[in-house]
Amino acid sequence: MASEITPEGVTVISVHGYLDDDTSPALSEALTAAASDNGCSRTVLDLSMVKFADSSALHTLLAGQETHETTGTVMILAGPLQAAVNRLFEVTSTGPVFRWADTVQQGMTC
């Protein structure tokens, strides 16, 4: 997982591999830090390289969304999503809870 702040003042968090019980705590910390950074108005979470995500990942994303809403920071999930990750949002009907972008670049401007 990597996190950077762009010159435009957008926090981009890139997640790779598996997003599960082992990796969700690191994502939670990154999302909390991004939401509390007063210099950034939005966080783009790049999920395009995530191969698998489970319910602990979904819980982390929902908590991150709530934290972002509380601080007035926009959180955008960016793809394209791999089939297994897309399926998590379909099965749980949680897709509409989040703002989405087809790419990180689109997420930075939408």
Short mmCIF file of N, CA and C in Angstrom, two decimals:
data_model
loop_
_atom_site.label_atom_id
_atom_site.label_comp_id
_atom_site.label_asym_id
_atom_site.label_seq_id
_atom_site.Cartn_x
_atom_site.Cartn_y
_atom_site.Cartn_z
N MET A 1 0.84 -1.17 0.00
CA MET A 1 0.00 0.00 0.00
C MET A 1 0.89 1.23 0.00
N ALA A 2 0.51 2.19 -0.83
CA ALA A 2 1.28 3.43 -0.91
C ALA A 2 0.32 4.60 -0.85
N SER A 3 0.78 5.67 -0.23
CA SER A 3 -0.03 6.88 -0.11
C SER A 3 0.82 8.08 -0.52
N GLU A 4 0.22 8.97 -1.29
CA GLU A 4 0.94 10.18 -1.71
C GLU A 4 -0.05 11.34 -1.78
N ILE A 5 0.47 12.54 -1.63
CA ILE A 5 -0.33 13.74 -1.82
C ILE A 5 0.15 14.39 -3.11
N THR A 6 -0.77 14.58 -4.03
CA THR A 6 -0.43 15.15 -5.33
C THR A 6 -0.25 16.66 -5.22
N PRO A 7 0.37 17.28 -6.21
CA PRO A 7 0.50 18.74 -6.20
C PRO A 7 -0.86 19.46 -6.17
N GLU A 8 -1.90 18.77 -6.61
CA GLU A 8 -3.25 19.35 -6.59
C GLU A 8 -3.90 19.26 -5.21
N GLY A 9 -3.21 18.64 -4.26
CA GLY A 9 -3.75 18.51 -2.91
C GLY A 9 -4.71 17.35 -2.74
N VAL A 10 -4.53 16.31 -3.52
CA VAL A 10 -5.36 15.11 -3.43
C VAL A 10 -4.51 13.99 -2.84
N THR A 11 -5.06 13.31 -1.83
CA THR A 11 -4.38 12.13 -1.30
C THR A 11 -4.77 10.93 -2.16
N VAL A 12 -3.78 10.22 -2.69
CA VAL A 12 -4.03 9.01 -3.47
C VAL A 12 -3.45 7.84 -2.68
N ILE A 13 -4.31 6.89 -2.36
CA ILE A 13 -3.89 5.67 -1.67
C ILE A 13 -4.03 4.51 -2.66
N SER A 14 -2.91 3.85 -2.95
CA SER A 14 -2.91 2.73 -3.90
C SER A 14 -2.77 1.43 -3.12
N VAL A 15 -3.70 0.52 -3.37
CA VAL A 15 -3.72 -0.77 -2.68
C VAL A 15 -3.44 -1.85 -3.71
N HIS A 16 -2.61 -2.83 -3.33
CA HIS A 16 -2.22 -3.91 -4.24
C HIS A 16 -2.46 -5.25 -3.57
N GLY A 17 -2.79 -6.26 -4.37
CA GLY A 17 -2.90 -7.62 -3.86
C GLY A 17 -4.22 -7.91 -3.17
N TYR A 18 -4.12 -8.39 -1.95
CA TYR A 18 -5.30 -8.81 -1.20
C TYR A 18 -5.65 -7.79 -0.14
N LEU A 19 -6.93 -7.49 -0.05
CA LEU A 19 -7.44 -6.57 0.96
C LEU A 19 -8.34 -7.40 1.87
N ASP A 20 -7.75 -7.80 3.00
CA ASP A 20 -8.45 -8.71 3.90
C ASP A 20 -8.12 -8.37 5.35
N ASP A 21 -8.37 -9.31 6.24
CA ASP A 21 -8.17 -9.09 7.67
C ASP A 21 -6.72 -8.71 8.00
N ASP A 22 -5.78 -9.20 7.24
CA ASP A 22 -4.36 -8.89 7.49
C ASP A 22 -3.98 -7.49 7.04
N THR A 23 -4.56 -7.02 5.95
CA THR A 23 -4.16 -5.73 5.37
C THR A 23 -5.12 -4.59 5.68
N SER A 24 -6.32 -4.90 6.14
CA SER A 24 -7.31 -3.85 6.43
C SER A 24 -6.86 -2.86 7.50
N PRO A 25 -6.14 -3.27 8.56
CA PRO A 25 -5.70 -2.28 9.55
C PRO A 25 -4.80 -1.19 8.94
N ALA A 26 -3.92 -1.56 8.03
CA ALA A 26 -3.06 -0.56 7.39
C ALA A 26 -3.90 0.39 6.53
N LEU A 27 -4.90 -0.14 5.85
CA LEU A 27 -5.79 0.71 5.06
C LEU A 27 -6.58 1.64 5.97
N SER A 28 -7.05 1.13 7.07
CA SER A 28 -7.78 1.96 8.03
C SER A 28 -6.93 3.14 8.51
N GLU A 29 -5.68 2.87 8.83
CA GLU A 29 -4.77 3.94 9.27
C GLU A 29 -4.56 4.96 8.15
N ALA A 30 -4.38 4.49 6.93
CA ALA A 30 -4.16 5.41 5.81
C ALA A 30 -5.39 6.26 5.54
N LEU A 31 -6.58 5.67 5.63
CA LEU A 31 -7.81 6.43 5.40
C LEU A 31 -8.05 7.46 6.51
N THR A 32 -7.77 7.07 7.75
CA THR A 32 -7.93 8.00 8.86
C THR A 32 -6.97 9.18 8.71
N ALA A 33 -5.73 8.89 8.36
CA ALA A 33 -4.74 9.95 8.17
C ALA A 33 -5.15 10.87 7.02
N ALA A 34 -5.65 10.30 5.94
CA ALA A 34 -6.06 11.10 4.78
C ALA A 34 -7.24 12.01 5.13
N ALA A 35 -8.18 11.50 5.90
CA ALA A 35 -9.36 12.29 6.26
C ALA A 35 -9.00 13.42 7.21
N SER A 36 -7.98 13.22 8.02
CA SER A 36 -7.63 14.24 9.01
C SER A 36 -6.60 15.24 8.51
N ASP A 37 -6.10 15.04 7.30
CA ASP A 37 -5.13 15.99 6.73
C ASP A 37 -5.89 17.21 6.24
N ASN A 38 -5.78 18.30 6.94
CA ASN A 38 -6.55 19.51 6.62
C ASN A 38 -6.18 20.13 5.29
N GLY A 39 -5.05 19.78 4.73
CA GLY A 39 -4.64 20.37 3.46
C GLY A 39 -5.25 19.70 2.24
N CYS A 40 -5.89 18.55 2.41
CA CYS A 40 -6.43 17.80 1.28
C CYS A 40 -7.95 17.77 1.34
N SER A 41 -8.58 18.02 0.21
CA SER A 41 -10.04 18.05 0.17
C SER A 41 -10.64 16.74 -0.32
N ARG A 42 -9.78 15.85 -0.82
CA ARG A 42 -10.30 14.56 -1.30
C ARG A 42 -9.26 13.47 -1.20
N THR A 43 -9.77 12.26 -1.08
CA THR A 43 -8.94 11.07 -1.08
C THR A 43 -9.41 10.17 -2.22
N VAL A 44 -8.49 9.73 -3.04
CA VAL A 44 -8.80 8.77 -4.10
C VAL A 44 -8.13 7.46 -3.72
N LEU A 45 -8.94 6.44 -3.60
CA LEU A 45 -8.45 5.11 -3.23
C LEU A 45 -8.38 4.26 -4.49
N ASP A 46 -7.16 3.98 -4.94
CA ASP A 46 -6.94 3.21 -6.16
C ASP A 46 -7.04 1.72 -5.84
N LEU A 47 -8.14 1.11 -6.29
CA LEU A 47 -8.37 -0.32 -6.06
C LEU A 47 -8.10 -1.16 -7.30
N SER A 48 -7.53 -0.57 -8.33
CA SER A 48 -7.36 -1.28 -9.60
C SER A 48 -6.43 -2.48 -9.52
N MET A 49 -5.53 -2.50 -8.55
CA MET A 49 -4.58 -3.62 -8.44
C MET A 49 -4.95 -4.59 -7.30
N VAL A 50 -6.14 -4.45 -6.74
CA VAL A 50 -6.61 -5.35 -5.69
C VAL A 50 -7.20 -6.59 -6.36
N LYS A 51 -6.67 -7.76 -5.98
CA LYS A 51 -7.12 -9.02 -6.57
C LYS A 51 -8.30 -9.61 -5.81
N PHE A 52 -8.38 -9.33 -4.50
CA PHE A 52 -9.42 -9.91 -3.66
C PHE A 52 -9.70 -8.96 -2.51
N ALA A 53 -10.95 -8.84 -2.14
CA ALA A 53 -11.34 -8.05 -0.96
C ALA A 53 -12.45 -8.80 -0.24
N ASP A 54 -12.36 -8.85 1.09
CA ASP A 54 -13.36 -9.57 1.86
C ASP A 54 -14.17 -8.62 2.74
N SER A 55 -14.97 -9.19 3.64
CA SER A 55 -15.87 -8.37 4.46
C SER A 55 -15.12 -7.44 5.40
N SER A 56 -13.93 -7.81 5.84
CA SER A 56 -13.16 -6.90 6.70
C SER A 56 -12.72 -5.68 5.89
N ALA A 57 -12.41 -5.88 4.63
CA ALA A 57 -12.06 -4.75 3.76
C ALA A 57 -13.27 -3.84 3.58
N LEU A 58 -14.43 -4.45 3.36
CA LEU A 58 -15.65 -3.65 3.19
C LEU A 58 -15.93 -2.85 4.45
N HIS A 59 -15.79 -3.46 5.60
CA HIS A 59 -15.98 -2.75 6.87
C HIS A 59 -15.03 -1.56 6.97
N THR A 60 -13.79 -1.77 6.60
CA THR A 60 -12.79 -0.70 6.63
C THR A 60 -13.17 0.43 5.68
N LEU A 61 -13.63 0.08 4.49
CA LEU A 61 -14.03 1.10 3.52
C LEU A 61 -15.25 1.89 4.01
N LEU A 62 -16.21 1.20 4.61
CA LEU A 62 -17.39 1.88 5.13
C LEU A 62 -17.02 2.81 6.28
N ALA A 63 -16.14 2.35 7.16
CA ALA A 63 -15.69 3.20 8.26
C ALA A 63 -14.90 4.40 7.73
N GLY A 64 -14.08 4.17 6.72
CA GLY A 64 -13.32 5.25 6.10
C GLY A 64 -14.24 6.27 5.46
N GLN A 65 -15.29 5.80 4.81
CA GLN A 65 -16.28 6.70 4.20
C GLN A 65 -16.93 7.56 5.28
N GLU A 66 -17.29 6.96 6.39
CA GLU A 66 -17.91 7.70 7.48
C GLU A 66 -16.96 8.76 8.06
N THR A 67 -15.70 8.37 8.24
CA THR A 67 -14.70 9.32 8.75
C THR A 67 -14.52 10.48 7.78
N HIS A 68 -14.47 10.19 6.50
CA HIS A 68 -14.33 11.24 5.50
C HIS A 68 -15.54 12.18 5.52
N GLU A 69 -16.73 11.62 5.62
CA GLU A 69 -17.93 12.46 5.67
C GLU A 69 -17.90 13.37 6.90
N THR A 70 -17.47 12.83 8.03
CA THR A 70 -17.41 13.60 9.27
C THR A 70 -16.45 14.78 9.16
N THR A 71 -15.34 14.58 8.45
CA THR A 71 -14.35 15.65 8.34
C THR A 71 -14.58 16.54 7.11
N GLY A 72 -15.59 16.21 6.31
CA GLY A 72 -15.87 17.01 5.12
C GLY A 72 -14.92 16.77 3.97
N THR A 73 -14.27 15.63 3.98
CA THR A 73 -13.35 15.25 2.91
C THR A 73 -14.03 14.24 2.00
N VAL A 74 -13.88 14.41 0.72
CA VAL A 74 -14.49 13.49 -0.26
C VAL A 74 -13.60 12.26 -0.39
N MET A 75 -14.22 11.08 -0.37
CA MET A 75 -13.50 9.83 -0.61
C MET A 75 -14.06 9.20 -1.87
N ILE A 76 -13.17 8.88 -2.80
CA ILE A 76 -13.56 8.30 -4.08
C ILE A 76 -12.83 6.98 -4.28
N LEU A 77 -13.57 5.94 -4.65
CA LEU A 77 -12.96 4.66 -4.97
C LEU A 77 -12.75 4.62 -6.48
N ALA A 78 -11.54 4.27 -6.89
CA ALA A 78 -11.21 4.27 -8.32
C ALA A 78 -10.83 2.87 -8.79
N GLY A 79 -11.20 2.56 -9.99
CA GLY A 79 -10.91 1.28 -10.60
C GLY A 79 -9.99 1.47 -11.79
N PRO A 80 -10.11 0.58 -12.75
CA PRO A 80 -11.16 -0.41 -12.87
C PRO A 80 -10.98 -1.55 -11.86
N LEU A 81 -12.11 -2.07 -11.40
CA LEU A 81 -12.08 -3.14 -10.40
C LEU A 81 -11.94 -4.49 -11.07
N GLN A 82 -11.20 -5.37 -10.41
CA GLN A 82 -11.14 -6.75 -10.86
C GLN A 82 -12.43 -7.44 -10.44
N ALA A 83 -12.78 -8.51 -11.11
CA ALA A 83 -14.07 -9.17 -10.94
C ALA A 83 -14.37 -9.55 -9.49
N ALA A 84 -13.39 -10.09 -8.78
CA ALA A 84 -13.61 -10.53 -7.40
C ALA A 84 -13.93 -9.35 -6.48
N VAL A 85 -13.33 -8.22 -6.73
CA VAL A 85 -13.58 -7.03 -5.91
C VAL A 85 -14.94 -6.44 -6.27
N ASN A 86 -15.23 -6.36 -7.54
CA ASN A 86 -16.53 -5.86 -7.98
C ASN A 86 -17.66 -6.70 -7.39
N ARG A 87 -17.44 -7.99 -7.32
CA ARG A 87 -18.45 -8.92 -6.79
C ARG A 87 -18.78 -8.60 -5.34
N LEU A 88 -17.79 -8.21 -4.54
CA LEU A 88 -18.03 -7.86 -3.13
C LEU A 88 -19.07 -6.74 -3.03
N PHE A 89 -18.94 -5.72 -3.85
CA PHE A 89 -19.88 -4.60 -3.81
C PHE A 89 -21.24 -4.99 -4.37
N GLU A 90 -21.26 -5.88 -5.36
CA GLU A 90 -22.53 -6.35 -5.92
C GLU A 90 -23.30 -7.20 -4.92
N VAL A 91 -22.64 -8.18 -4.32
CA VAL A 91 -23.30 -9.10 -3.39
C VAL A 91 -23.83 -8.38 -2.16
N THR A 92 -23.09 -7.40 -1.69
CA THR A 92 -23.48 -6.69 -0.47
C THR A 92 -24.35 -5.45 -0.75
N SER A 93 -24.55 -5.13 -2.01
CA SER A 93 -25.33 -3.94 -2.41
C SER A 93 -24.81 -2.66 -1.77
N THR A 94 -23.50 -2.58 -1.58
CA THR A 94 -22.91 -1.40 -0.94
C THR A 94 -22.29 -0.42 -1.94
N GLY A 95 -22.29 -0.77 -3.20
CA GLY A 95 -21.71 0.12 -4.20
C GLY A 95 -22.23 1.55 -4.15
N PRO A 96 -23.57 1.73 -4.02
CA PRO A 96 -24.11 3.10 -4.01
C PRO A 96 -23.69 3.96 -2.82
N VAL A 97 -23.11 3.36 -1.80
CA VAL A 97 -22.67 4.12 -0.62
C VAL A 97 -21.46 4.99 -0.97
N PHE A 98 -20.70 4.57 -1.96
CA PHE A 98 -19.43 5.21 -2.29
C PHE A 98 -19.53 6.05 -3.56
N ARG A 99 -18.61 7.02 -3.66
CA ARG A 99 -18.41 7.74 -4.92
C ARG A 99 -17.38 6.93 -5.71
N TRP A 100 -17.59 6.84 -7.02
CA TRP A 100 -16.76 5.99 -7.87
C TRP A 100 -16.16 6.78 -9.02
N ALA A 101 -15.01 6.34 -9.45
CA ALA A 101 -14.37 6.85 -10.66
C ALA A 101 -13.78 5.67 -11.41
N ASP A 102 -13.78 5.77 -12.72
CA ASP A 102 -13.24 4.68 -13.54
C ASP A 102 -11.73 4.56 -13.42
N THR A 103 -11.06 5.69 -13.15
CA THR A 103 -9.61 5.72 -13.01
C THR A 103 -9.21 6.68 -11.91
N VAL A 104 -7.98 6.60 -11.47
CA VAL A 104 -7.47 7.54 -10.46
C VAL A 104 -7.53 8.95 -11.02
N GLN A 105 -7.10 9.13 -12.25
CA GLN A 105 -7.11 10.46 -12.86
C GLN A 105 -8.50 11.07 -12.85
N GLN A 106 -9.49 10.28 -13.21
CA GLN A 106 -10.87 10.76 -13.18
C GLN A 106 -11.29 11.10 -11.75
N GLY A 107 -10.88 10.29 -10.79
CA GLY A 107 -11.21 10.53 -9.39
C GLY A 107 -10.63 11.82 -8.85
N MET A 108 -9.53 12.24 -9.42
CA MET A 108 -8.90 13.48 -8.96
C MET A 108 -9.66 14.71 -9.42
N THR A 109 -10.49 14.57 -10.44
CA THR A 109 -11.15 15.74 -11.02
C THR A 109 -12.67 15.71 -10.93
N CYS A 110 -13.27 14.58 -10.57
CA CYS A 110 -14.72 14.53 -10.56
C CYS A 110 -15.32 15.06 -9.26
#
